[in-house]
XYZ file of N, CA and C in Angstrom:
711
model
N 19.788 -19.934 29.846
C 19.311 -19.235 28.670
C 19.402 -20.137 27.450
N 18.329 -20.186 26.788
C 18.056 -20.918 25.241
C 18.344 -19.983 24.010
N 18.685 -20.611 23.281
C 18.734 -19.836 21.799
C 18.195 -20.707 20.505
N 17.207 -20.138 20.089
C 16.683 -20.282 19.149
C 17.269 -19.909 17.512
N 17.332 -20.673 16.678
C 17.657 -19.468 15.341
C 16.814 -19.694 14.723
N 15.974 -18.691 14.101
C 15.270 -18.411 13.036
C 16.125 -18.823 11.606
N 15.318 -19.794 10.636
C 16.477 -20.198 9.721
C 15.794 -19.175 8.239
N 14.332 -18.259 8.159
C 13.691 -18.264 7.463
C 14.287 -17.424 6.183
N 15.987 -16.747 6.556
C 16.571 -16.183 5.164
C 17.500 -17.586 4.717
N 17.639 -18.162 4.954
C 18.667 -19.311 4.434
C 17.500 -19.626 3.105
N 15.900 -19.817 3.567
C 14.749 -19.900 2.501
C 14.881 -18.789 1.757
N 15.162 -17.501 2.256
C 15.240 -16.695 1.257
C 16.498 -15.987 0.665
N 17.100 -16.972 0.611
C 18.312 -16.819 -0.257
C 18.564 -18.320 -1.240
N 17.775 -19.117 -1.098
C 17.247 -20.111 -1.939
C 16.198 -20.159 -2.936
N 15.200 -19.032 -2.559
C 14.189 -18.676 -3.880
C 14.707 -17.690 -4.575
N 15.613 -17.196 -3.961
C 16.404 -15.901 -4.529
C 16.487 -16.534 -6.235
N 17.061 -17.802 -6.325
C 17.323 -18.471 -7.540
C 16.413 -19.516 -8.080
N 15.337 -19.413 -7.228
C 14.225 -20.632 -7.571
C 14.549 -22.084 -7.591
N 15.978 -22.451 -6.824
C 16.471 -23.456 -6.871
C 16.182 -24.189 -5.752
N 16.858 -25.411 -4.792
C 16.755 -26.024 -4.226
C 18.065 -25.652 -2.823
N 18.942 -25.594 -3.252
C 19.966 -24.716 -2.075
C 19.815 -23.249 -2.376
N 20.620 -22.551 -0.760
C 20.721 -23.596 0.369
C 19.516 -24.350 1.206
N 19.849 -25.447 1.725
C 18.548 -26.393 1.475
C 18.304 -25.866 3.378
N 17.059 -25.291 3.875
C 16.735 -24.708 5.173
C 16.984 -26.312 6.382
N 16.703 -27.852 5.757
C 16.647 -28.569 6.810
C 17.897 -28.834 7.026
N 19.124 -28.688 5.793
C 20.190 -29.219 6.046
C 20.531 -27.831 7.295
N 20.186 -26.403 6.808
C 20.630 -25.442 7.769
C 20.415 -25.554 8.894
N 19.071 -26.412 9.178
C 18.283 -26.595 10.878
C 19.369 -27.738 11.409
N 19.731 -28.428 10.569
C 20.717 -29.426 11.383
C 22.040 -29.003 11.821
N 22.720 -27.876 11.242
C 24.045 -27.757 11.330
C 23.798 -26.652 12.762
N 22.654 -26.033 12.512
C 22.477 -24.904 14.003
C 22.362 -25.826 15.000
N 21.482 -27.071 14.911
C 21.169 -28.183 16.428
C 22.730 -28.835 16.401
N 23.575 -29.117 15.528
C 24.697 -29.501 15.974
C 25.538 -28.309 16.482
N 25.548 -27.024 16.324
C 26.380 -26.267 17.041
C 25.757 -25.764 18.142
N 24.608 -26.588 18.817
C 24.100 -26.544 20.063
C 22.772 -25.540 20.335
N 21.922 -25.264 18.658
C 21.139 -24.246 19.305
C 20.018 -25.460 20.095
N 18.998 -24.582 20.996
C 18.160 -25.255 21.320
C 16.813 -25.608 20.535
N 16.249 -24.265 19.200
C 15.775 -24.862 18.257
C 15.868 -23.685 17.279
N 14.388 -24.629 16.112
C 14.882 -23.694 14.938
C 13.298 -22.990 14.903
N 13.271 -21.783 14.476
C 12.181 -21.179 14.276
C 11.847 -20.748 13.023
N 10.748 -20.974 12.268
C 10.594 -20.488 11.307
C 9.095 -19.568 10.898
N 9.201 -19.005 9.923
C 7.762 -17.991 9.885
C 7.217 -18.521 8.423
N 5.831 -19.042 8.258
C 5.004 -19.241 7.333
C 4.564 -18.407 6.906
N 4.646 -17.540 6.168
C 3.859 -16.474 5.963
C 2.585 -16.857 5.066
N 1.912 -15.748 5.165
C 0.839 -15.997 3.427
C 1.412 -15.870 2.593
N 1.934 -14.759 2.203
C 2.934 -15.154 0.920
C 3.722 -15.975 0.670
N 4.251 -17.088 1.385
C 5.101 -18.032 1.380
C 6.502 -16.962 0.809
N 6.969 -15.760 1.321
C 8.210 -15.158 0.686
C 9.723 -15.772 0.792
N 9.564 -16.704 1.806
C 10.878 -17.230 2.321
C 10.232 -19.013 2.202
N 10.410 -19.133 3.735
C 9.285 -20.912 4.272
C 8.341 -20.958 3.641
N 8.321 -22.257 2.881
C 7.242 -22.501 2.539
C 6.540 -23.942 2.707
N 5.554 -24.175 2.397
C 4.808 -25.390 3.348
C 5.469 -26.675 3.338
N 6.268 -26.823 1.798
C 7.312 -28.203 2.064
C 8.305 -28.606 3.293
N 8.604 -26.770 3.459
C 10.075 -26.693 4.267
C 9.505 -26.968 5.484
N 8.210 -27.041 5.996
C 7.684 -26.836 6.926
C 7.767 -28.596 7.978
N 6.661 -29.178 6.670
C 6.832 -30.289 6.399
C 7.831 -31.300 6.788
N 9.075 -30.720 6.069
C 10.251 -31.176 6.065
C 10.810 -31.129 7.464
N 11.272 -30.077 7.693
C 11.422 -29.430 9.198
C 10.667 -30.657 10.446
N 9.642 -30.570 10.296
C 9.053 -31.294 11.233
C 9.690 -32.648 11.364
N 9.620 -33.689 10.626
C 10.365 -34.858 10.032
C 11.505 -34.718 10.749
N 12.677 -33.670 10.425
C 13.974 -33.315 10.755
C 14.669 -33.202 12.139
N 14.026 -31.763 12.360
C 14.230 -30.988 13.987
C 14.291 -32.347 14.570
N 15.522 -32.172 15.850
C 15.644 -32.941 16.663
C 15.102 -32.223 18.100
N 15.024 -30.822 18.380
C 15.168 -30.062 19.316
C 13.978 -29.956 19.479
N 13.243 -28.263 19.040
C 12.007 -28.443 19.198
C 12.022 -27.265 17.871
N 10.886 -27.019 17.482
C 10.496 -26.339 16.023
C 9.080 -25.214 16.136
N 9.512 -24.415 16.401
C 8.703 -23.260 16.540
C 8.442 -22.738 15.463
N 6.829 -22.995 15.245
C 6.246 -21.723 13.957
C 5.690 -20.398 14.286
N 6.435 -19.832 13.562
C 5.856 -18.532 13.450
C 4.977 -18.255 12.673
N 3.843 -17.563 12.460
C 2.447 -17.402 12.533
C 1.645 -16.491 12.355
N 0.754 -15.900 11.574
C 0.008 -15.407 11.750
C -1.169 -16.220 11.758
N -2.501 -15.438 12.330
C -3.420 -15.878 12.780
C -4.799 -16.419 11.873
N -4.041 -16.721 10.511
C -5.388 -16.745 9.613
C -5.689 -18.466 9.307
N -7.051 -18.310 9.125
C -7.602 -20.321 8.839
C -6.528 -21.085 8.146
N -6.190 -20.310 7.001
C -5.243 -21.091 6.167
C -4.268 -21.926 7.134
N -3.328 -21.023 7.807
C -2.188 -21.226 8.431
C -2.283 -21.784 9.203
N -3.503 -21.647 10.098
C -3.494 -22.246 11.244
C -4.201 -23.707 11.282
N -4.521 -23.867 9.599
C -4.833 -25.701 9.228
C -3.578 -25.937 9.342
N -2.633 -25.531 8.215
C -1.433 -26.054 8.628
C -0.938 -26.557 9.771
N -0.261 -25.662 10.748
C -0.101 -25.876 11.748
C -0.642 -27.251 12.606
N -1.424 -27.226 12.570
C -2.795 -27.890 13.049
C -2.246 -29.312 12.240
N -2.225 -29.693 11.341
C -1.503 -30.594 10.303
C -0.324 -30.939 10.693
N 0.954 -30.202 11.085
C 2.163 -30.415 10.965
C 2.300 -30.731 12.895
N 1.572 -30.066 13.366
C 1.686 -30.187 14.733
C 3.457 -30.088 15.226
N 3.646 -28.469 14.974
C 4.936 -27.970 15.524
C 5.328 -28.124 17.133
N 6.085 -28.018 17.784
C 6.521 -27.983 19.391
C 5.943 -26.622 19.840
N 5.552 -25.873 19.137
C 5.278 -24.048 19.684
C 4.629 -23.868 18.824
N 3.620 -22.877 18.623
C 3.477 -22.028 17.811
C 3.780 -20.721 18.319
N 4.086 -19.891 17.340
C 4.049 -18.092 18.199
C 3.318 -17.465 17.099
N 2.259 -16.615 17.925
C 1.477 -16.097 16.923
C 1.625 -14.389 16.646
N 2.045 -14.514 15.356
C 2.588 -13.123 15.295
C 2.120 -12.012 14.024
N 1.900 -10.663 14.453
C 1.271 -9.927 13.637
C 1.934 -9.845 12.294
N 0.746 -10.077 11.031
C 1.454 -10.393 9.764
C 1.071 -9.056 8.597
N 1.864 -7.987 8.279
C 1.321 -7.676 6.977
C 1.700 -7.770 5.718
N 1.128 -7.786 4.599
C 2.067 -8.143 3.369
C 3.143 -7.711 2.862
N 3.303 -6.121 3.193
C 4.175 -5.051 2.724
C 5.214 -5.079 3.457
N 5.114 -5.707 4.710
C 6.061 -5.366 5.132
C 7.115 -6.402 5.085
N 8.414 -5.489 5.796
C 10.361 -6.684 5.004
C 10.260 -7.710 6.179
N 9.990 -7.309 7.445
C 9.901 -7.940 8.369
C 8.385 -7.438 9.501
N 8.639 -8.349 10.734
C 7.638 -8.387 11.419
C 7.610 -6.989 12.143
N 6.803 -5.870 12.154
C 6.791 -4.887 12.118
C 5.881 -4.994 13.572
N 6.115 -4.963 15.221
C 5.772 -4.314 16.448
C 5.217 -5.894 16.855
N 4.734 -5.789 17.822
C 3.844 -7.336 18.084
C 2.711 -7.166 18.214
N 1.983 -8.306 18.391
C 0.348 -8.365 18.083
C -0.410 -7.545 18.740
N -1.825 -6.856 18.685
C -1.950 -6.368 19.956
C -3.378 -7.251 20.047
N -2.925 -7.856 21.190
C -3.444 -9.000 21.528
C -4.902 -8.383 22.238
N -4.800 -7.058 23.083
C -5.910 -6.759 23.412
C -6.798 -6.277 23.240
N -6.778 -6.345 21.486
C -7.692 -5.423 20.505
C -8.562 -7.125 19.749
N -7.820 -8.168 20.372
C -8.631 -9.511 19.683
C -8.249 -10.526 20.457
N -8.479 -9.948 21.771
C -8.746 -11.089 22.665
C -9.219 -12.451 22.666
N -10.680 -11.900 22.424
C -11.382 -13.520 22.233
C -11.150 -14.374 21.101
N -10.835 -13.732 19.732
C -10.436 -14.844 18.733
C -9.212 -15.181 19.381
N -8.199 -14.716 19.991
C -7.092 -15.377 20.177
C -7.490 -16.405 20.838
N -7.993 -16.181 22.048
C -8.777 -17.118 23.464
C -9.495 -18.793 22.187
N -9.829 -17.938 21.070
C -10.704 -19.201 20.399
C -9.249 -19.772 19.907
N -8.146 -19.280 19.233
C -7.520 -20.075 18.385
C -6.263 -20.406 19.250
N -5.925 -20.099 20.388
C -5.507 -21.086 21.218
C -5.651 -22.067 21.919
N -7.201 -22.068 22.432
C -8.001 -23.413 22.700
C -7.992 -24.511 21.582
N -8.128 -24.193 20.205
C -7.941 -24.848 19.601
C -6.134 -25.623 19.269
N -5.350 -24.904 19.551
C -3.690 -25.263 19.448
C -3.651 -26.371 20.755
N -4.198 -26.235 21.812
C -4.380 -26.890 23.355
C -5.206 -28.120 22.955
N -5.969 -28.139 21.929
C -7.080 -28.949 21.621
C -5.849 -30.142 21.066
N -4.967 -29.819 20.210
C -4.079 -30.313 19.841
C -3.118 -30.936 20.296
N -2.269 -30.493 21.672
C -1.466 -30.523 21.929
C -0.303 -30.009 21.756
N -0.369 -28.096 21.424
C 0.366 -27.571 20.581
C 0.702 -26.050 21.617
N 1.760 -26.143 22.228
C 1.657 -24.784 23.428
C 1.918 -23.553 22.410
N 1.518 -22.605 22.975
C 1.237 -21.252 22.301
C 1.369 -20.233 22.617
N 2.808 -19.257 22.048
C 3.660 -18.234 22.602
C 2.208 -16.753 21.823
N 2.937 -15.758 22.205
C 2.620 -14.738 21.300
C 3.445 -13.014 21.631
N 3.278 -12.781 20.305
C 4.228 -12.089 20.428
C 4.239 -10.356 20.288
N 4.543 -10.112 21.222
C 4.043 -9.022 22.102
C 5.298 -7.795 21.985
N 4.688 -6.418 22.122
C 5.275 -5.427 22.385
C 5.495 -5.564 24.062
N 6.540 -4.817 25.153
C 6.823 -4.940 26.271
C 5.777 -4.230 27.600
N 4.776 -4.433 26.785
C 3.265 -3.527 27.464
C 2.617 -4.511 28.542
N 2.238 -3.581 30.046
C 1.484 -4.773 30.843
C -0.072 -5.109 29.956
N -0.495 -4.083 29.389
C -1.979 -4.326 28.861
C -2.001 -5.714 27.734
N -0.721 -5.512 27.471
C -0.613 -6.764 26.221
C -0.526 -8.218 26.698
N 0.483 -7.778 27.746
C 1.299 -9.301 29.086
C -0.505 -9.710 29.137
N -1.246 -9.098 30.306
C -2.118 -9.278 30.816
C -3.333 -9.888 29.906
N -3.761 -8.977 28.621
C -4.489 -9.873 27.538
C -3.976 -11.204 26.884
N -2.635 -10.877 27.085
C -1.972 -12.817 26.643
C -2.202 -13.714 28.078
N -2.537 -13.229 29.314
C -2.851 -14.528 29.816
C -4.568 -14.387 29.892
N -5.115 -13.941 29.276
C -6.390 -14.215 29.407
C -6.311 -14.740 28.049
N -5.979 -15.109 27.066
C -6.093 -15.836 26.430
C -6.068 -17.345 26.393
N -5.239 -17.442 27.787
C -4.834 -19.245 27.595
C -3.565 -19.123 27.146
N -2.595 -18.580 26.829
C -1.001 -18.592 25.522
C -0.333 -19.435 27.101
N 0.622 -20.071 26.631
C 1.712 -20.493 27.400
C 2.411 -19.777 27.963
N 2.887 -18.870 26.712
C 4.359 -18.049 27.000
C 4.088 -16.310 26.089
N 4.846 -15.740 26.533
C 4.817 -14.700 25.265
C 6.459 -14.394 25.367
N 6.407 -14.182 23.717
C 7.634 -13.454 22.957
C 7.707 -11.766 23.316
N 8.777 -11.529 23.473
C 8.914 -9.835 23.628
C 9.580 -9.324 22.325
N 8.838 -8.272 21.934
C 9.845 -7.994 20.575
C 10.425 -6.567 21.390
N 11.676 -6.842 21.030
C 13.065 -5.965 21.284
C 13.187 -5.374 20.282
N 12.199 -4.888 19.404
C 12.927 -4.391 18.166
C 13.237 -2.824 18.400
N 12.484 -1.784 19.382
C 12.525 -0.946 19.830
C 13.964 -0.230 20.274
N 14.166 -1.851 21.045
C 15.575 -1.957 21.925
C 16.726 -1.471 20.859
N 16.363 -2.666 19.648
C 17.505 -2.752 19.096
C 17.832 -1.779 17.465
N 16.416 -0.756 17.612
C 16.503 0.154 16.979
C 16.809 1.885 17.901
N 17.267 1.444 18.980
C 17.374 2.587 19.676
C 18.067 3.626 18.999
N 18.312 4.924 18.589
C 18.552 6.159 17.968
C 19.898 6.044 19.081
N 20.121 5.979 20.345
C 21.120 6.311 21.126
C 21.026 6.021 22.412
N 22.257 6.068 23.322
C 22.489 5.111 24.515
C 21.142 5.521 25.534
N 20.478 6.574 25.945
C 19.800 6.714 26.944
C 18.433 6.080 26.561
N 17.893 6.028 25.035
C 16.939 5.556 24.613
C 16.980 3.829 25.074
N 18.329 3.316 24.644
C 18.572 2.104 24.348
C 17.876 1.828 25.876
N 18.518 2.247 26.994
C 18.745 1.967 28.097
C 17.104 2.093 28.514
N 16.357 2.765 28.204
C 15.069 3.337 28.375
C 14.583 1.607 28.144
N 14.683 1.387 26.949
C 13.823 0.064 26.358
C 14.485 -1.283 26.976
N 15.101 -1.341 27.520
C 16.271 -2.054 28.078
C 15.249 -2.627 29.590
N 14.892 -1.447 29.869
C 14.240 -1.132 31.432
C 12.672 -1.694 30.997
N 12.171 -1.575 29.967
C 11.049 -1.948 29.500
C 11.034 -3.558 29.244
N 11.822 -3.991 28.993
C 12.053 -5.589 28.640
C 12.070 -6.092 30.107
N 12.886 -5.320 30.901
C 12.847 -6.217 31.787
C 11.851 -5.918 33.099
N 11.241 -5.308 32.859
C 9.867 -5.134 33.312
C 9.014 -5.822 33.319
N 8.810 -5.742 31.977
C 7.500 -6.633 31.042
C 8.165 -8.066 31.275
N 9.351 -8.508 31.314
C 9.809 -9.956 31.386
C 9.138 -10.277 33.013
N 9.742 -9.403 34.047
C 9.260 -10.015 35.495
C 7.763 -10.090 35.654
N 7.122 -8.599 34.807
C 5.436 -8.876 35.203
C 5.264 -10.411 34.423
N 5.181 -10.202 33.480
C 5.146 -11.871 32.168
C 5.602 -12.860 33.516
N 6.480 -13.210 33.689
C 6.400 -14.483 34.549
C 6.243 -14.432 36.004
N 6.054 -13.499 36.608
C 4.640 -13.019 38.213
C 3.658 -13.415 37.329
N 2.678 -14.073 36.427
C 1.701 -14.168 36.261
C 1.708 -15.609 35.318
N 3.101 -16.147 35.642
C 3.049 -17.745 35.030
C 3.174 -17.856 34.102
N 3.255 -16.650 33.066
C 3.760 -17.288 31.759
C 5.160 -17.440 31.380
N 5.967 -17.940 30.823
C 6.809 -18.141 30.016
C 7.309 -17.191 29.078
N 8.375 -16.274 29.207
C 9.056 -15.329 28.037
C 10.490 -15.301 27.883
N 9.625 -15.336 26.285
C 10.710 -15.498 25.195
C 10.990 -13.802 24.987
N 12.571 -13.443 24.033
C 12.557 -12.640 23.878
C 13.055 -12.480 22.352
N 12.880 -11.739 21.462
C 13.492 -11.418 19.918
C 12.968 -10.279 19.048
N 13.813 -10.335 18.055
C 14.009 -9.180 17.123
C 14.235 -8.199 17.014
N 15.522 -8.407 15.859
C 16.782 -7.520 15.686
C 17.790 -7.527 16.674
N 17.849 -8.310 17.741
C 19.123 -8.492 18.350
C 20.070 -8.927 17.537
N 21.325 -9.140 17.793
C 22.561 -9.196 17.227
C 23.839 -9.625 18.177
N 24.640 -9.678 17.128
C 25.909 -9.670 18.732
C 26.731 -8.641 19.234
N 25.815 -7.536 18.724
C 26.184 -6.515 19.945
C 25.382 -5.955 21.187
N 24.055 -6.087 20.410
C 23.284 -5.978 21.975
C 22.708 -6.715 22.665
N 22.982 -7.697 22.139
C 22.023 -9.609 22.693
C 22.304 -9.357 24.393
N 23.619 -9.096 24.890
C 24.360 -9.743 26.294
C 23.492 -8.865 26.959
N 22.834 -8.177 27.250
C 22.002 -6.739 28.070
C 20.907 -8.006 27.660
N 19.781 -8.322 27.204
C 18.940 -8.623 27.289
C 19.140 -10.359 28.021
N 20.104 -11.222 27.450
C 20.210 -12.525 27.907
C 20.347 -12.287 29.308
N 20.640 -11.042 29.951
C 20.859 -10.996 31.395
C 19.695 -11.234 32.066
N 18.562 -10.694 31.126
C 17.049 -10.561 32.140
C 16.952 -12.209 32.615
N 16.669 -11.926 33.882
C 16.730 -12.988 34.922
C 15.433 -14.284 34.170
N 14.539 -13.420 34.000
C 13.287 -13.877 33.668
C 12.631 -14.787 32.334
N 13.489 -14.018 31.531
C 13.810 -14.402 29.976
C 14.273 -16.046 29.805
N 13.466 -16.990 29.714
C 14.023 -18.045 28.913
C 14.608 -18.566 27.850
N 14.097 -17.626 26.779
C 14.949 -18.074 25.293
C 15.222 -16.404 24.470
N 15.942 -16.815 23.611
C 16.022 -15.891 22.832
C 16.072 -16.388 21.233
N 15.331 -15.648 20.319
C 14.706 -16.155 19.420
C 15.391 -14.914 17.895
N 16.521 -15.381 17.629
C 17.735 -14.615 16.730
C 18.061 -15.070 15.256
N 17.746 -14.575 14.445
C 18.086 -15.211 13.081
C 18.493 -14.292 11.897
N 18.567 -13.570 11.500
C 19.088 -12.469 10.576
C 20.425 -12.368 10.922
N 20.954 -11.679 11.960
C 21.916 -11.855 12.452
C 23.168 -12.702 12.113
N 22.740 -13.837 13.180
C 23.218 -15.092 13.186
C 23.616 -15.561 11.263
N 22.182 -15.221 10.135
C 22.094 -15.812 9.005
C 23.329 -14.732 8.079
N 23.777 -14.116 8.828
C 24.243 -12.899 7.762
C 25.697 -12.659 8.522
N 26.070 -13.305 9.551
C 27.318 -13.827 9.651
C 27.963 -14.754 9.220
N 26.985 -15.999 9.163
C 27.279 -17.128 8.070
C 27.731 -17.179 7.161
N 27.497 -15.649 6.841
C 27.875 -15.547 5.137
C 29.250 -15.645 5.304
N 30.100 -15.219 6.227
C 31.261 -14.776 6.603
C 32.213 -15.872 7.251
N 31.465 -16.396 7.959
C 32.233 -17.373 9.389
C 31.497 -18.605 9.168
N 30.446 -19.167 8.143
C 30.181 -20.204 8.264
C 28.788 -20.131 9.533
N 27.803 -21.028 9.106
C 26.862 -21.406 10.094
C 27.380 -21.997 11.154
N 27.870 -22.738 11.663
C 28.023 -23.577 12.868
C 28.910 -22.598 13.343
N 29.784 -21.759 13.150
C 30.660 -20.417 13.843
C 29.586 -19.569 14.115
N 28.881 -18.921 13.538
C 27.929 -18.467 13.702
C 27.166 -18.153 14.985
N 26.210 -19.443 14.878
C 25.798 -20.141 16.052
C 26.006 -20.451 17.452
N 27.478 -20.873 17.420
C 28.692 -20.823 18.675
C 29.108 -19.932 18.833
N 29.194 -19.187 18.270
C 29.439 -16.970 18.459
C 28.220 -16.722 20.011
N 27.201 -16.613 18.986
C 26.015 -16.533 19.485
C 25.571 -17.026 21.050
N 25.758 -18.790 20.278
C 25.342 -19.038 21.831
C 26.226 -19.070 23.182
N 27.466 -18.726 22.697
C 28.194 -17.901 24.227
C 27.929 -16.573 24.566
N 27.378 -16.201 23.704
C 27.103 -14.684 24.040
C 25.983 -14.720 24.782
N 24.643 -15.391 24.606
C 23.652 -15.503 25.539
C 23.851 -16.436 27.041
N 24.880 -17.129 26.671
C 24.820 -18.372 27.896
C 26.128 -17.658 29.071
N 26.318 -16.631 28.296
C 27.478 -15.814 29.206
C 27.035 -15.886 30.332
């Protein structure tokens, strides 16, 4: 099992003051020294957190590998295209919202996806996406061409109570075995934590896990590199 951290509030607790710390590449280095496997970050259009320097920067930096997060519009995806990240994951974006709100539904825009992953391949740029735990969704991400798909757990990890939890629990790891019976690659994230991470790092199927709020909001407490090493025994359990 891999662990990823999302570094994209360390950025937003740095514009918080319009200043320069805490600085996100020094943060990407102290997570690859406490052994994550990489750092993930989200570009948004609004630039609310990452923004195209950090991006930039990041690339230069990362020793591991550097996953962007994504939405699917020209702008972003010049970028990308420019910076030539290790991953992209392409993920549903709206303005209003605090965070990434369900995953894409990939089978309502099939063929632009099919177009703007040929183009990431054109590159040399493999290409996750990131998905609710649905076969209709699994199945439209491999007709797209994607590498891998992301599972969002946010369901999981908003469960109301134990039989629900357990309900969505059964759904992850469903959608994880169909997802790789059909060759792709899955990732899993959002809103895990370190209380319900160990139930999902179990899925046999699951290659990475993709955690950052969390992880960023213990830091506050225990320091980043504690943090991190919290974390990644909890998945590598």
């Amino acid at each position: 099992m891999k662990l990823s951290i999302n570094i994209d509030h360390i950025a937003t607790l740095r514009n918080a003051r319009g200043g320069s710390e805490p600085d996100p590449v020094r943060a990407a280095a102290v997570c690859e020294e406490a052994g994550a496997d990489g750092i993930v970050v989200h570009l948004r259009e609004d630039r609310r957190h990452i923004r195209d320097a950090d991006v930039h920067a990041l690339r230069r930096s990362v020793k591991t590998r550097l996953d962007l997060e994504m939405g699917a519009s020209e702008e972003i995806i010049g970028i990308a295209l420019q910076v030539v990240p290790d991953l992209v994951t392409l993920v549903p974006e709206k303005r209003q919202e605090l965070t990434t709100e369900g995953g894409l539904d990939v089978a309502a825009q099939r063929e632009r996806l099919r177009t703007v992953t040929a183009r990431f391949h054109a590159n040399g740029i493999p290409v996750s996406l990131f998905v609710n735990p649905e076969r209709e969704q699994i199945d439209a991400s491999r007709d797209t061409g994607a590498d891998m798909i992301e599972l969002h757990t946010g369901e999981y990890a908003d469960a109301p109570g134990e039989p629900e939890r357990l309900h969505q629990l059964q759904r992850i790891r469903e959608a994880a075995r169909y997802g790789a019976s059909l060759g792709l690659g899955v990732n899993a994230g959002h809103g895990l934590n370190y209380v319900n991470v160990s139930d999902v790092a179990a899925v046999a199927e699951i290659g990475e896990m993709s955690i950052g709020h969390a992880v960023i909001a213990r830091a506050a407490f225990t320091g980043l590199d504690r943090a991190v090493r919290e974390m990644l025994a909890l998945v590598r359990r």
